Coordinates of C-alpha atoms in Angstrom, one line a residue:
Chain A
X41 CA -15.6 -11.3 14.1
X42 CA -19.1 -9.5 13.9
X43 CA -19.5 -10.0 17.8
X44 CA -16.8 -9.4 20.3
X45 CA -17.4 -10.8 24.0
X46 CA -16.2 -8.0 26.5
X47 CA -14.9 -9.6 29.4
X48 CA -17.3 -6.8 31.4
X49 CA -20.3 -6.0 28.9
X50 CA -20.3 -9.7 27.2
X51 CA -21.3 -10.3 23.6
X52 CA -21.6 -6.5 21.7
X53 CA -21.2 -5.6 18.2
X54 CA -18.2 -4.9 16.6
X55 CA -18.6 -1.6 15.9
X56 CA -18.4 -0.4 19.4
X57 CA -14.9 -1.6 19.8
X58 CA -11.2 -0.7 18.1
X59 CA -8.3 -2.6 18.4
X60 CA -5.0 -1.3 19.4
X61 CA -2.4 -3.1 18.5
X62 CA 0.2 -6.2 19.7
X63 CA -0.7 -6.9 23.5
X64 CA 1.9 -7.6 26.5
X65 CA 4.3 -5.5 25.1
X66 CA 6.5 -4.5 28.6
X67 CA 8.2 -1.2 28.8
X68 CA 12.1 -1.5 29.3
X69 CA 12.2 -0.9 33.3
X70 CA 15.6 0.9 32.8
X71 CA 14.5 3.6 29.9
X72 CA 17.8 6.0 30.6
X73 CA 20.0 2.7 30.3
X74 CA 18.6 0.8 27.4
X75 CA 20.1 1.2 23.7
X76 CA 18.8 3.0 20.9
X77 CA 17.9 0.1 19.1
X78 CA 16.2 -1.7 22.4
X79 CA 13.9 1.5 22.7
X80 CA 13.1 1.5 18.7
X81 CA 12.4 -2.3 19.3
X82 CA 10.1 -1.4 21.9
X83 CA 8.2 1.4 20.4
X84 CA 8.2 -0.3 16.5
X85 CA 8.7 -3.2 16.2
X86 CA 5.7 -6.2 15.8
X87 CA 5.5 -9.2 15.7
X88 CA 2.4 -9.1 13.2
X89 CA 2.0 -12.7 13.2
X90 CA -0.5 -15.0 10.0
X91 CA -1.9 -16.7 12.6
X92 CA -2.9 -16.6 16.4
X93 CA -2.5 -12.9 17.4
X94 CA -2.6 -11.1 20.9
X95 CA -3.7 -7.7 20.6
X96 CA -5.6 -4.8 22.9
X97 CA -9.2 -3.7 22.4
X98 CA -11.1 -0.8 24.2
X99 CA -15.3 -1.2 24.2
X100 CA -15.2 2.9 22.8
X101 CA -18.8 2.3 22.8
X102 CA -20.1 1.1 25.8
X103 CA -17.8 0.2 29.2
X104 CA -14.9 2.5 27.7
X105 CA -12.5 -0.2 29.3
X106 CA -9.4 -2.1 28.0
X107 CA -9.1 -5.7 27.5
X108 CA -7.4 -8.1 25.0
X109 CA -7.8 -10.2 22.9
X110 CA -6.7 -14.2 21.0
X111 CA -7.4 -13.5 17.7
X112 CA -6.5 -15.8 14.4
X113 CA -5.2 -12.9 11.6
X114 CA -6.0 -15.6 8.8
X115 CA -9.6 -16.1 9.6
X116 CA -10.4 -13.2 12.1
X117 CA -12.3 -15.7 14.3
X118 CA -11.5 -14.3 18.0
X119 CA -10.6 -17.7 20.1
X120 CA -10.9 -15.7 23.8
X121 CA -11.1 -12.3 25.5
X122 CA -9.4 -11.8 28.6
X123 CA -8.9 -9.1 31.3
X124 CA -5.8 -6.4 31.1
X125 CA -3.7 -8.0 33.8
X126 CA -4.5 -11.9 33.0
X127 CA -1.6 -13.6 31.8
X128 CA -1.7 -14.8 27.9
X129 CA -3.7 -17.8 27.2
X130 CA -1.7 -20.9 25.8
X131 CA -2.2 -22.0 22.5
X132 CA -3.6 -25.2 21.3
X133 CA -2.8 -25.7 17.9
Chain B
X117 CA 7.3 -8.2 -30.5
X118 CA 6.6 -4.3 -30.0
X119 CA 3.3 -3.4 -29.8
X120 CA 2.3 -0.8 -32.7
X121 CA -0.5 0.4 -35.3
X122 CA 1.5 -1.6 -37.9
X123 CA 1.3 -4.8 -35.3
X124 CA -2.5 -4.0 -34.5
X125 CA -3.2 -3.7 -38.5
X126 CA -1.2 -6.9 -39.3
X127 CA -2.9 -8.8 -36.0
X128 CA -6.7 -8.2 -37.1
X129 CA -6.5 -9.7 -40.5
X130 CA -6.2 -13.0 -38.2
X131 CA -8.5 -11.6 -35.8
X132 CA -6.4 -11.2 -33.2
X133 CA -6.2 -14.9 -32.5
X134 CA -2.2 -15.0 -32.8
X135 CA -0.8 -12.2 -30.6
X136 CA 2.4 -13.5 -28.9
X137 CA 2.0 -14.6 -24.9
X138 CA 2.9 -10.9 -23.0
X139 CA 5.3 -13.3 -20.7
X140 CA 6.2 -17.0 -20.4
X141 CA 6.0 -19.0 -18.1
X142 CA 10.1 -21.2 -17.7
X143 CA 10.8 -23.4 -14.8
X144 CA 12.7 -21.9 -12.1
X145 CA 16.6 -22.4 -12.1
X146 CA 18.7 -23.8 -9.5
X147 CA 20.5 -20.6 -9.6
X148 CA 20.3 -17.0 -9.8
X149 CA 22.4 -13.5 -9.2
X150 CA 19.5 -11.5 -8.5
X151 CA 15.9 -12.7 -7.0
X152 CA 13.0 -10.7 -6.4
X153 CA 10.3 -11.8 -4.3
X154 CA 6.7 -10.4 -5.0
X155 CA 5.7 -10.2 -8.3
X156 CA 3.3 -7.4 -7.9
X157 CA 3.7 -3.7 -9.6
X158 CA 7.3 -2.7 -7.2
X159 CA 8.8 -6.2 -7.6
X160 CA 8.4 -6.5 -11.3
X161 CA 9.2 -2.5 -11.5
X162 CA 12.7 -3.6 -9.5
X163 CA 13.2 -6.8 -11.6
X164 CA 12.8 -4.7 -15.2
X165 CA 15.2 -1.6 -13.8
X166 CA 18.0 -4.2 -12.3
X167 CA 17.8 -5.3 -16.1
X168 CA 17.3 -2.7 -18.0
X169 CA 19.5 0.3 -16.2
X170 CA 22.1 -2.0 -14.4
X171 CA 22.6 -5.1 -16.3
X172 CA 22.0 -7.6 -14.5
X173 CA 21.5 -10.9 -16.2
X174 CA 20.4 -13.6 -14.5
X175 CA 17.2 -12.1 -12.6
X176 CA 14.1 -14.0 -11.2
X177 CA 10.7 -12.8 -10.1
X178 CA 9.0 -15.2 -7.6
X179 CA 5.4 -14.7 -7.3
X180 CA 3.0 -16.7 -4.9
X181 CA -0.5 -16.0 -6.8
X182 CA -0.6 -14.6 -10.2
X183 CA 1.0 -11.6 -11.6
X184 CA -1.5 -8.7 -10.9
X185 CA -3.7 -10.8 -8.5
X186 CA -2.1 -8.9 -5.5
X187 CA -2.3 -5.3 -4.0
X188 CA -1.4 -4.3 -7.7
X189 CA -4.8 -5.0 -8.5
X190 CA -6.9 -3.8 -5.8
X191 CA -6.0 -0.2 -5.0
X192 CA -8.0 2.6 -6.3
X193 CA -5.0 3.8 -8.7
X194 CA -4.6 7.5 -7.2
X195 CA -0.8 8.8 -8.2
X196 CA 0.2 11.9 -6.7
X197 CA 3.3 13.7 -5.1
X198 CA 1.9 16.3 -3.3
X199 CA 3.6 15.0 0.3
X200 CA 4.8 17.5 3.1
X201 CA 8.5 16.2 3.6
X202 CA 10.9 17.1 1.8
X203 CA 12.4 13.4 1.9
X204 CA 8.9 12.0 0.7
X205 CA 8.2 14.8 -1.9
X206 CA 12.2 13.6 -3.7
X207 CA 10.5 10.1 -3.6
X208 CA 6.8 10.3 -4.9
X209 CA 7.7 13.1 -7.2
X210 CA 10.5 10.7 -8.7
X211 CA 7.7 8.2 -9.2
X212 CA 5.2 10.6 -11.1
X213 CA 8.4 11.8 -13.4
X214 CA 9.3 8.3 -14.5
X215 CA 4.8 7.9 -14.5
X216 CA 4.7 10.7 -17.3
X217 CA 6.8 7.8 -19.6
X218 CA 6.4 5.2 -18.7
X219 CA 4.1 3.6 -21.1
X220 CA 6.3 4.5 -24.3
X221 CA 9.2 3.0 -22.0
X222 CA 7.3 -0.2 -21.4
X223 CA 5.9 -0.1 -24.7
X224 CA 2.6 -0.3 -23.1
X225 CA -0.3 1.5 -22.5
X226 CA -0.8 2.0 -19.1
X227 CA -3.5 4.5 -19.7
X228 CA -1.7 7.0 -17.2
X229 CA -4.3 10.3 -17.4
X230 CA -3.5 13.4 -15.0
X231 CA -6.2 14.6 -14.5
X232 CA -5.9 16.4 -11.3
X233 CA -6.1 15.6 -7.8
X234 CA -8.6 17.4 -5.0
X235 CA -7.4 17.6 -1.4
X236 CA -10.8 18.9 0.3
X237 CA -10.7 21.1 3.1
X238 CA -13.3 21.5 5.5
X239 CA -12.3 23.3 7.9
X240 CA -10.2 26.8 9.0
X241 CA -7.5 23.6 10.4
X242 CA -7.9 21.8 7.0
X243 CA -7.2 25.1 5.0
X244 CA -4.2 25.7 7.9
X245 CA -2.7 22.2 6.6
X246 CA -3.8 22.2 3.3
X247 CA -1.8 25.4 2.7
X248 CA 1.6 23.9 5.0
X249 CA 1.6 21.2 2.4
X250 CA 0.8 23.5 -0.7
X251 CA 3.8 25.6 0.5
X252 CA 6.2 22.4 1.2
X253 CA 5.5 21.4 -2.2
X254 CA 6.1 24.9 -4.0
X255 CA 9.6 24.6 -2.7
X256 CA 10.3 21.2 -3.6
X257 CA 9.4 22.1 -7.2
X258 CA 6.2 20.4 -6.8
X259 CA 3.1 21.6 -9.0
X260 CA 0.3 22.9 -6.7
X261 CA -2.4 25.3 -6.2
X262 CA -4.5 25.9 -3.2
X263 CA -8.2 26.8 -4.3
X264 CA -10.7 28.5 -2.3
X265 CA -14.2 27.5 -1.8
X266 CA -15.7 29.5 -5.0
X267 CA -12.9 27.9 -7.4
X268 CA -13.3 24.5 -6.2
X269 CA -16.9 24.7 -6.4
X270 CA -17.1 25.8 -10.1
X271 CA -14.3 23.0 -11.3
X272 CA -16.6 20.5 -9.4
X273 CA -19.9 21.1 -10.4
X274 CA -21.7 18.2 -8.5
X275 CA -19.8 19.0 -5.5
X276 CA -21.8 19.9 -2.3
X277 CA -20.1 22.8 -0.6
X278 CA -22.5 23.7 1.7
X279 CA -23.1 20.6 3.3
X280 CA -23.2 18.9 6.4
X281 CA -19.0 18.6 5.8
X282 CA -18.9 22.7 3.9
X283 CA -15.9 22.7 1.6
X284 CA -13.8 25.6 2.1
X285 CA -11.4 25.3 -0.6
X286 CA -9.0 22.5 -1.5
X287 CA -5.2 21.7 -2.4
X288 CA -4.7 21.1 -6.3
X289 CA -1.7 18.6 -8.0
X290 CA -2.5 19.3 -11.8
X291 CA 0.1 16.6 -12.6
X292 CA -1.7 14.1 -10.4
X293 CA -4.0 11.3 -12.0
X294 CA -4.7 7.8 -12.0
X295 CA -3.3 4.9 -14.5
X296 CA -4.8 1.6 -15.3
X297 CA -3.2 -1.3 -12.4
X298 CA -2.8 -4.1 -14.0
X299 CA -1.9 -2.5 -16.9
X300 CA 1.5 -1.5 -14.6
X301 CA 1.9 -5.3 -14.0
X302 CA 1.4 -6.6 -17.1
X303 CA 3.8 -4.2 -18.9
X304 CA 6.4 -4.0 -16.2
X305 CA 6.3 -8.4 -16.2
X306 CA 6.6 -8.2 -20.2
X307 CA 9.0 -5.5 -20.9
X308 CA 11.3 -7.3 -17.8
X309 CA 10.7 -10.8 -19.3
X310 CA 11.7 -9.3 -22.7
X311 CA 15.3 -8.5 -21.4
X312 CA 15.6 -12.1 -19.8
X313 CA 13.9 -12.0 -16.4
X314 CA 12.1 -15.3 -15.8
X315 CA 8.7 -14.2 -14.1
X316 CA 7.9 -17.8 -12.0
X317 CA 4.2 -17.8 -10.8
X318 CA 2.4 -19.9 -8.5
X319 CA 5.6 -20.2 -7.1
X320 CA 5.9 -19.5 -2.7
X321 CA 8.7 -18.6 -0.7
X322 CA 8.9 -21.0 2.4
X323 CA 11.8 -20.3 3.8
X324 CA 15.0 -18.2 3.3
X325 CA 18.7 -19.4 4.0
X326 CA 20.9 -17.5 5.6
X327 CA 25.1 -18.7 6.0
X328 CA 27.4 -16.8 8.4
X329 CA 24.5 -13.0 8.0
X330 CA 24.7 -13.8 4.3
X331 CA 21.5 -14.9 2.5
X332 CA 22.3 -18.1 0.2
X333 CA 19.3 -19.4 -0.8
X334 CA 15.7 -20.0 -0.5
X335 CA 12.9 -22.8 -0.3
X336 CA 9.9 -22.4 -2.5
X337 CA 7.0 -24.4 -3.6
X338 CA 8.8 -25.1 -6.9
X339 CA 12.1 -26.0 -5.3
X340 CA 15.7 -24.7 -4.0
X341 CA 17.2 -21.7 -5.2
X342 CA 20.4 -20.7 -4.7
X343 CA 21.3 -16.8 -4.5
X344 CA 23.5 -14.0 -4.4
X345 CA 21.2 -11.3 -3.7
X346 CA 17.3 -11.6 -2.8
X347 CA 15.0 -8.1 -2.9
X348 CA 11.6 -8.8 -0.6
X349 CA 8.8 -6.7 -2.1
X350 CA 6.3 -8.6 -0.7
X351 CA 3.8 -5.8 0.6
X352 CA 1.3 -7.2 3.2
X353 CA 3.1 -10.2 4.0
X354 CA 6.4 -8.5 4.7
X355 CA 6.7 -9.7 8.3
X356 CA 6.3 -13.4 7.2
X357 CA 9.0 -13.1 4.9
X358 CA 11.0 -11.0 7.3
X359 CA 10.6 -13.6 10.1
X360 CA 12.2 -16.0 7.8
X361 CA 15.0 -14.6 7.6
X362 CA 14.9 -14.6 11.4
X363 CA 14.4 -10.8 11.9
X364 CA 10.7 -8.5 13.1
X365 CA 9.6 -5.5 11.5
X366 CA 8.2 -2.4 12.3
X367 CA 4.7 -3.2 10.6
X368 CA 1.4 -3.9 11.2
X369 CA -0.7 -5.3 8.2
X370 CA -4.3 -4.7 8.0
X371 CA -7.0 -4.9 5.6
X372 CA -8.3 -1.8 3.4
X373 CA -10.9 -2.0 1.4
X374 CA -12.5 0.1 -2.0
X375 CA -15.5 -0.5 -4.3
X376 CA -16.8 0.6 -7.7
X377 CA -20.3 1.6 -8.4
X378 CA -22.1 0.3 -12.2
X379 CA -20.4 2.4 -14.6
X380 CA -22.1 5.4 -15.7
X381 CA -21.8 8.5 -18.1
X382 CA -18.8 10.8 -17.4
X383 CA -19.6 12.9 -14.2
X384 CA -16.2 13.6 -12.5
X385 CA -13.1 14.4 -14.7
X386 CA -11.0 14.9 -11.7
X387 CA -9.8 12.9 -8.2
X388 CA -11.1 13.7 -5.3
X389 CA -9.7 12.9 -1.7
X390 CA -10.8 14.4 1.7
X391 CA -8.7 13.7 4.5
X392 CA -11.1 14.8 7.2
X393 CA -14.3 12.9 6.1
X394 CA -12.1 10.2 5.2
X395 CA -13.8 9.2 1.5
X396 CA -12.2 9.3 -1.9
X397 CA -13.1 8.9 -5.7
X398 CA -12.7 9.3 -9.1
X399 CA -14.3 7.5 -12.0
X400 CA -12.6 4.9 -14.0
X401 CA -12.5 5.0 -18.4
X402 CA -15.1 2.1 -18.3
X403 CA -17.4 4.4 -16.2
X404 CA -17.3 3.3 -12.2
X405 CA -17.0 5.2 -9.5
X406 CA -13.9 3.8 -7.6
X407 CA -14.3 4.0 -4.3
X408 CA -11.9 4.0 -1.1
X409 CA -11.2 5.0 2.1
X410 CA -9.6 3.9 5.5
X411 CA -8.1 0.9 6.7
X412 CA -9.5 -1.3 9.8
X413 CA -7.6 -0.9 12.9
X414 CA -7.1 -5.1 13.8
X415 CA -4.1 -6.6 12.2
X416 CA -5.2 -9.3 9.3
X417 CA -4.5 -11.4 6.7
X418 CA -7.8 -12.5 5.4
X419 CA -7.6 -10.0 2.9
X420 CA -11.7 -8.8 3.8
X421 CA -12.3 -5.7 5.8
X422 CA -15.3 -5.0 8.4
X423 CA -18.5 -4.2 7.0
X424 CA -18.9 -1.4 9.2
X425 CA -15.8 0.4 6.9
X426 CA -17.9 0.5 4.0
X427 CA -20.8 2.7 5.3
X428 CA -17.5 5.0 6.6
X429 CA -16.8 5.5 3.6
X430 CA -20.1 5.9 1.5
X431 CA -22.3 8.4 4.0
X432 CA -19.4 10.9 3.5
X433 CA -19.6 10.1 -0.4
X434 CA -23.3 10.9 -0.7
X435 CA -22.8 14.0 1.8
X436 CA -20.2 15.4 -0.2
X437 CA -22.4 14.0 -4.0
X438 CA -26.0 14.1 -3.3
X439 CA -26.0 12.9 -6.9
X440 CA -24.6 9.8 -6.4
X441 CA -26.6 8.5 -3.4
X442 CA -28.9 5.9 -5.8
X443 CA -26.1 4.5 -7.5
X444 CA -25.7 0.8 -7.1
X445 CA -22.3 0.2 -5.7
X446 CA -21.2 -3.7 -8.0
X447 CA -18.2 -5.1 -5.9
X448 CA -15.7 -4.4 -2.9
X449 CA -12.9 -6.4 -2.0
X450 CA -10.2 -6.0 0.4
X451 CA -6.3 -6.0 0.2
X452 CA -3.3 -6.5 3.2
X453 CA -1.6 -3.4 3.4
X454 CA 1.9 -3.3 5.5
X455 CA 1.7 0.2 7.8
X456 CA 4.7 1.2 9.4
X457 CA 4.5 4.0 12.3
X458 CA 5.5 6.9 9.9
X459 CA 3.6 6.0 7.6
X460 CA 6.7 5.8 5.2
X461 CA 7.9 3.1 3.3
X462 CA 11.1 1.1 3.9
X463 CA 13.3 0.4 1.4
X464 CA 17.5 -0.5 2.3
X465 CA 19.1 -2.9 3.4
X466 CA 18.1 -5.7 6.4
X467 CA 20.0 -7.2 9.5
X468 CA 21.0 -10.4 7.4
X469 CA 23.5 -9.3 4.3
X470 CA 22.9 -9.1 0.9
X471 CA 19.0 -9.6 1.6
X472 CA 17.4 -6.2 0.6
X473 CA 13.5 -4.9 1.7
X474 CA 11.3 -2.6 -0.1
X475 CA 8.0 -2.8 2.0
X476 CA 5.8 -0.8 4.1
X477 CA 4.1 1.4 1.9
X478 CA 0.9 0.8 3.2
X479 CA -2.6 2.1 1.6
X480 CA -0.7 4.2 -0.7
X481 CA 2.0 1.8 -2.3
X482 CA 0.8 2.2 -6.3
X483 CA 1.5 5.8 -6.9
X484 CA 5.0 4.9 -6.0
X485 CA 5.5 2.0 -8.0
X486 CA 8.2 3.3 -10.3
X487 CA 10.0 5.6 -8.3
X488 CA 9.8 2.3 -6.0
X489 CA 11.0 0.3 -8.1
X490 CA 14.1 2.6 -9.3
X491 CA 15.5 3.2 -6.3
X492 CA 15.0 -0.1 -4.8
X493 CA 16.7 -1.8 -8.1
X494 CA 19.6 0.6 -7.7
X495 CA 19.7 -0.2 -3.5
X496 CA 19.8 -4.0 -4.2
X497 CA 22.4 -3.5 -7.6
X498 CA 24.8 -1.3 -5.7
X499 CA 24.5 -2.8 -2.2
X500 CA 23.9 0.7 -0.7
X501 CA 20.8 3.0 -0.5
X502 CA 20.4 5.7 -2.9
X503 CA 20.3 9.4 -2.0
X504 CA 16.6 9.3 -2.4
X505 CA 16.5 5.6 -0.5
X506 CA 18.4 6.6 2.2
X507 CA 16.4 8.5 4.5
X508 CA 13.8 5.4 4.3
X509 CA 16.1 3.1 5.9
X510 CA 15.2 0.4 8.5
X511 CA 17.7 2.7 10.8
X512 CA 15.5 5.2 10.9
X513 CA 13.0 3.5 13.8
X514 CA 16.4 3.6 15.4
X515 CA 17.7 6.8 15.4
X516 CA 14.3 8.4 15.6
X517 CA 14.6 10.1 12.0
X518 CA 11.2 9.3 10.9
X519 CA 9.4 10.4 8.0
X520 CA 6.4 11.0 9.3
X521 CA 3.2 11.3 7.1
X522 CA 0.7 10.7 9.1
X523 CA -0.8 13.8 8.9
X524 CA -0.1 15.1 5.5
X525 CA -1.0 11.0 4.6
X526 CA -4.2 11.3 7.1
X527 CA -5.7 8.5 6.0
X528 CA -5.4 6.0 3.3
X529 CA -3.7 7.5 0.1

C-alpha cells in the first residue's frame, strides 16, 4: 500500500493521504424518530471486517479531495479507488 | 513447584537442566463451565482470578498463537493511572494496586519497577491540560505532581528543553513504571494452570454457538466445546469474534507500531511520553531504548504499520534527545490494536447471554492487565458488571455516557 491511485491526481505516495474510516455509511433520514440504539449504531458501530474493506481517504497532500477506497485489511493491498458518489464495487472472491 | 532461593540453589547443582515446564500443554475437553478466549496478558489474568478469587473449577484458556506471542508481547510496557475521568482513574488505578503485588502473588518476577512517568508539556495548552489532569487525579487519590520547566529539566538531564518542541514543565505519576511483558503472561498462564486451568494453544476459535440468545458452545481448530459461559478477550480481533456470535462492535482495529534501539549503558531512569509531539520512551533492564508512538489511521490486520509512522516517531525522539540521534534503532514490529470511539475499553456483558467481552483497550491495554483482568473475572463469575466495570459497558455507545479519553489518552498510551 506504498502507492495510492487518486481517482483525480493518479498514483501518489502514501503519505499524502489518511484514511477515515468504514465508507457508505448513510445517515438515518429521520434523526428525531430513530431509537437510541439506531443512532449509537450509526455513529459506532463498524463493521471492521479481516478481509475486503470499504473505507474513505482524503489526498491531505495534494487535491485535498475525498474518495474511497477497496482495500484487503489482511494484506493491505488496495484492489480499487473510486469516486465519493460511485456505488460500491462488487467483490470477486 | 514455587519458585525460591532454596529452588534456585537446589536447581543449579543439576544446572538448571530439570526445572519443571511453567505450564502444560492437556488436550482440550469436550466440556467446560468457564472459557476464555485469548490467551494473552487479560485473558490469562481473567482465567487465574475466576480460579483463584471465585472458584471456579473447570476453566479453559483458548489461545490461537502462542502464549505471549500476541499484543502481550509487543507493547512498550508503560503502566500508569494518571487518567482524567473519574471512571477511568477507579479502573487503571485498580490495575497499578494489584501491579505493586503482583509478582509475590504470581510467584513470579515480573520485574515491575516504578520508576516514574513524564507527561511533557510544550505548550501554555499543554501546561492548561496537563494541570486539569494533575488536579483530576489529586482528587481521585491518585499520586501526581505537576513540574515546571526548571524541575523537569534537572530530573532529566539529557532532556532538550529548549528545543524546536521547548518543554515547559510536565505531569509526574511517581508510582508509574514499566514491568517485563511476557513475564505477565508467563506468570499469569503458570500460576492459573497451577489451580487447574488448562491453557490450550495453537488452538482457534471458528465459530461460536449460540441456542435461543444463550451461548452453548464453540468450534475450534482442536474440536467442539461445549459451554456455560465464554469471556472474549481477544484484543485486535474482537470484531471477528464478535461477528461470530452474530453481533458488530464499536471498534476499529489498526496497526501500532514501537521499536528498540541496541542496548546501551543506563541513560534514562525514568518514562517519558509527550502527547503533543507524539513520541515516547524509556529504556529497558537489558539496555534498549523502547520506542513507540501512534497508531496508523487505515483499519488492518497485517499486524505491520506504515513506514512513514516510524520517522513520526523518531524526529521528535532526537528533537527532544539530541543524544540519541546515532543510535542504531535493532527491530520494530507492529501489533492490531482494537480502538473504540472513547477511547475506553469495554468490558460487560454482550447482546447474546452468558457470552461476556473484555476488548477495546486499544494502544494502551498492558497497564490495565490486572485490574482488567479482576473486574472482567468477577463480570463473567457474577453475570453482572462490577461497580468499577459498569460504566465501561457496551450500553454506553447507547445512551451517550462515554468515557472519553481521547484527550487526556491523546495518543497512544
Amino acid at each position: 500500500m506504498f502507492i495510492i491511485d487518486c481517482p483525480y491526481c493518479g498514483e501518489r505516495d502514501q503519505t499524502e493521504f489518511t484514511c477515515h474510516g468504514e465508507a457508505h455509511i448513510a445517515r438515518p433520514s429521520n434523526p428525531n424518530e430513530v431509537s437510541d440504539e439506531e443512532w449509537g449504531r450509526y455513529l459506532f458501530f463498524r463493521n471492521n471486517p479481516k478481509g475486503i474493506h470499504f473505507e474513505r481517504w482524503t489526498h491531505d497532500h495534494g487535491c485535498r479531495r475525498w474518495f474511497n477506497v477497496m482495500r484487503d485489511t489482511v494484506s493491505d493491498k488496495i484492489l480499487k479507488t473510486y469516486k465519493m458518489g460511485e456505488s460500491r464495487p462488487e467483490v470477486n472472491e | 513447584m514455587k519458585y525460591s532461593i532454596f529452588n534456585l540453589v537446589k536447581n543449579s547443582l543439576s544446572y538448571h537442566q530439570n526445572w519443571e515446564k511453567a505450564w502444560n500443554s492437556p488436550d482440550l475437553k469436550s466440556e467446560y463451565d468457564v472459557v476464555i478466549v485469548g490467551g494473552g496478558g487479560h485473558g490469562l489474568g481473567t482465567a487465574y482470578y475466576l480460579a483463584k478469587e471465585f472458584g471456579v473449577k473447570n476453566i479453559a484458556v483458548l489461545e490461537k498463537g502462542w502464549i505471549g506471542g500476541g499484543n502481550t508481547g509487543r507493547n512498550t510496557t508503560i503502566i500508569r493511572s494518571n487518567y482524567l475521568w473519574d471512571e477511568s482513574a477507579a479502573l487503571y488505578n485498580h490495575a497499578v494496586n494489584l501491579w505493586e503485588g503482583l509478582s509475590s502473588e504470581l510467584n513470579f518476577n515480573v520485574m515491575f519497577s516504578q520508576r516514574g512517568l513524564y507527561h511533557l508539556a510544550h505548550s501554555i495548552h499543554d501546561m492548561q491540560e496537563i494541570s486539569r489532569r494533575g488536579y483530576s487525579n489529586y482528587l481521585n487519590g491518585i499520586d501526581t505532581e505537576i513540574l515546571n520547566k526548571d524541575q523537569v529539566a534537572k530530573q532529566i538531564p539529557h532532556l532538550n528543553v529548549n528545543g524546536r518542541y521547548p518543554v515547559h514543565g510536565a505531569l509526574l505519576q511517581r508510582r508509574a513504571g514499566t514491568a517485563r511483558h511476557d513475564a505477565v503472561a508467563w506468570g499469569y498462564a503458570r500460576a492459573a494452570e497451577s489451580l487447574g486451568v488448562d491453557i490450550i494453544q495453537n488452538c482457534e476459535v471458528k465459530g461460536i454457538n449460540v441456542s435461543n440468545g444463550k451461548v452453548v458452545g464453540l468450534e475450534t481448530s482442536k474440536g467442539s466445546v461445549k459451554v456455560d459461559k465464554v469471556g472474549l478477550v481477544p484484543a485486535g480481533h474482537s470484531s471477528v469474534l464478535a461477528n461470530m456470535a452474530g453481533f458488530n462492535l464499536p471498534i476499529n482495529s489498526v496497526p501500532l507500531q514501537a521499536l528498540v534501539s541496541e542496548p546501551i549503558k543506563p541513560i534514562l531512569d525514568c518514562v517519558i511520553m509527550s502527547n503533543s509531539v507524539h513520541v515516547y520512551v524509556s529504556q529497558s533492564d537489558k539496555g534498549e531504548l523502547v520506542v513507540g508512538a501512534g497508531s496508523d489511521s487505515y483499519n488492518s490486520y497485517s499486524q505491520r504499520g506504515s513506514f512513514d509512522m516510524i520517522e513520526h516517531m523518531m524526529a521528535p525522539l532526537v528533537e527532544l534527545f539530541p543524544i540519541f540521534s546515532r543510535l542504531k534503532m535493532l527491530r520494530s514490529w507492529g501489533g492490531i490494536v482494537d480502538v473504540t470511539p472513547d477511547r475506553s475499553p469495554i468490558i460487560g456483558k454482550t447482546p447474546v447471554k452468558d457470552l461476556f467481552i473484555n476488548c477495546g483497550w486499544g494502544t494502551g491495554g498492558f497497564k490495565a492487565t490486572p485490574g482488567s483482568a479482576h473486574v472482567f473475572a468477577e463480570t463473567v463469575f457474577r453475570g453482572e458488571p462490577t461497580d468499577i466495570s459498569g460504566p465501561f459497558s457496551l450500553e454506553r455507545h447507547f445512551s451517550g455516557a462515554l468515557v472519553d479519553e481521547a484527550a487526556a489518552a491523546a495518543v497512544a498510551h
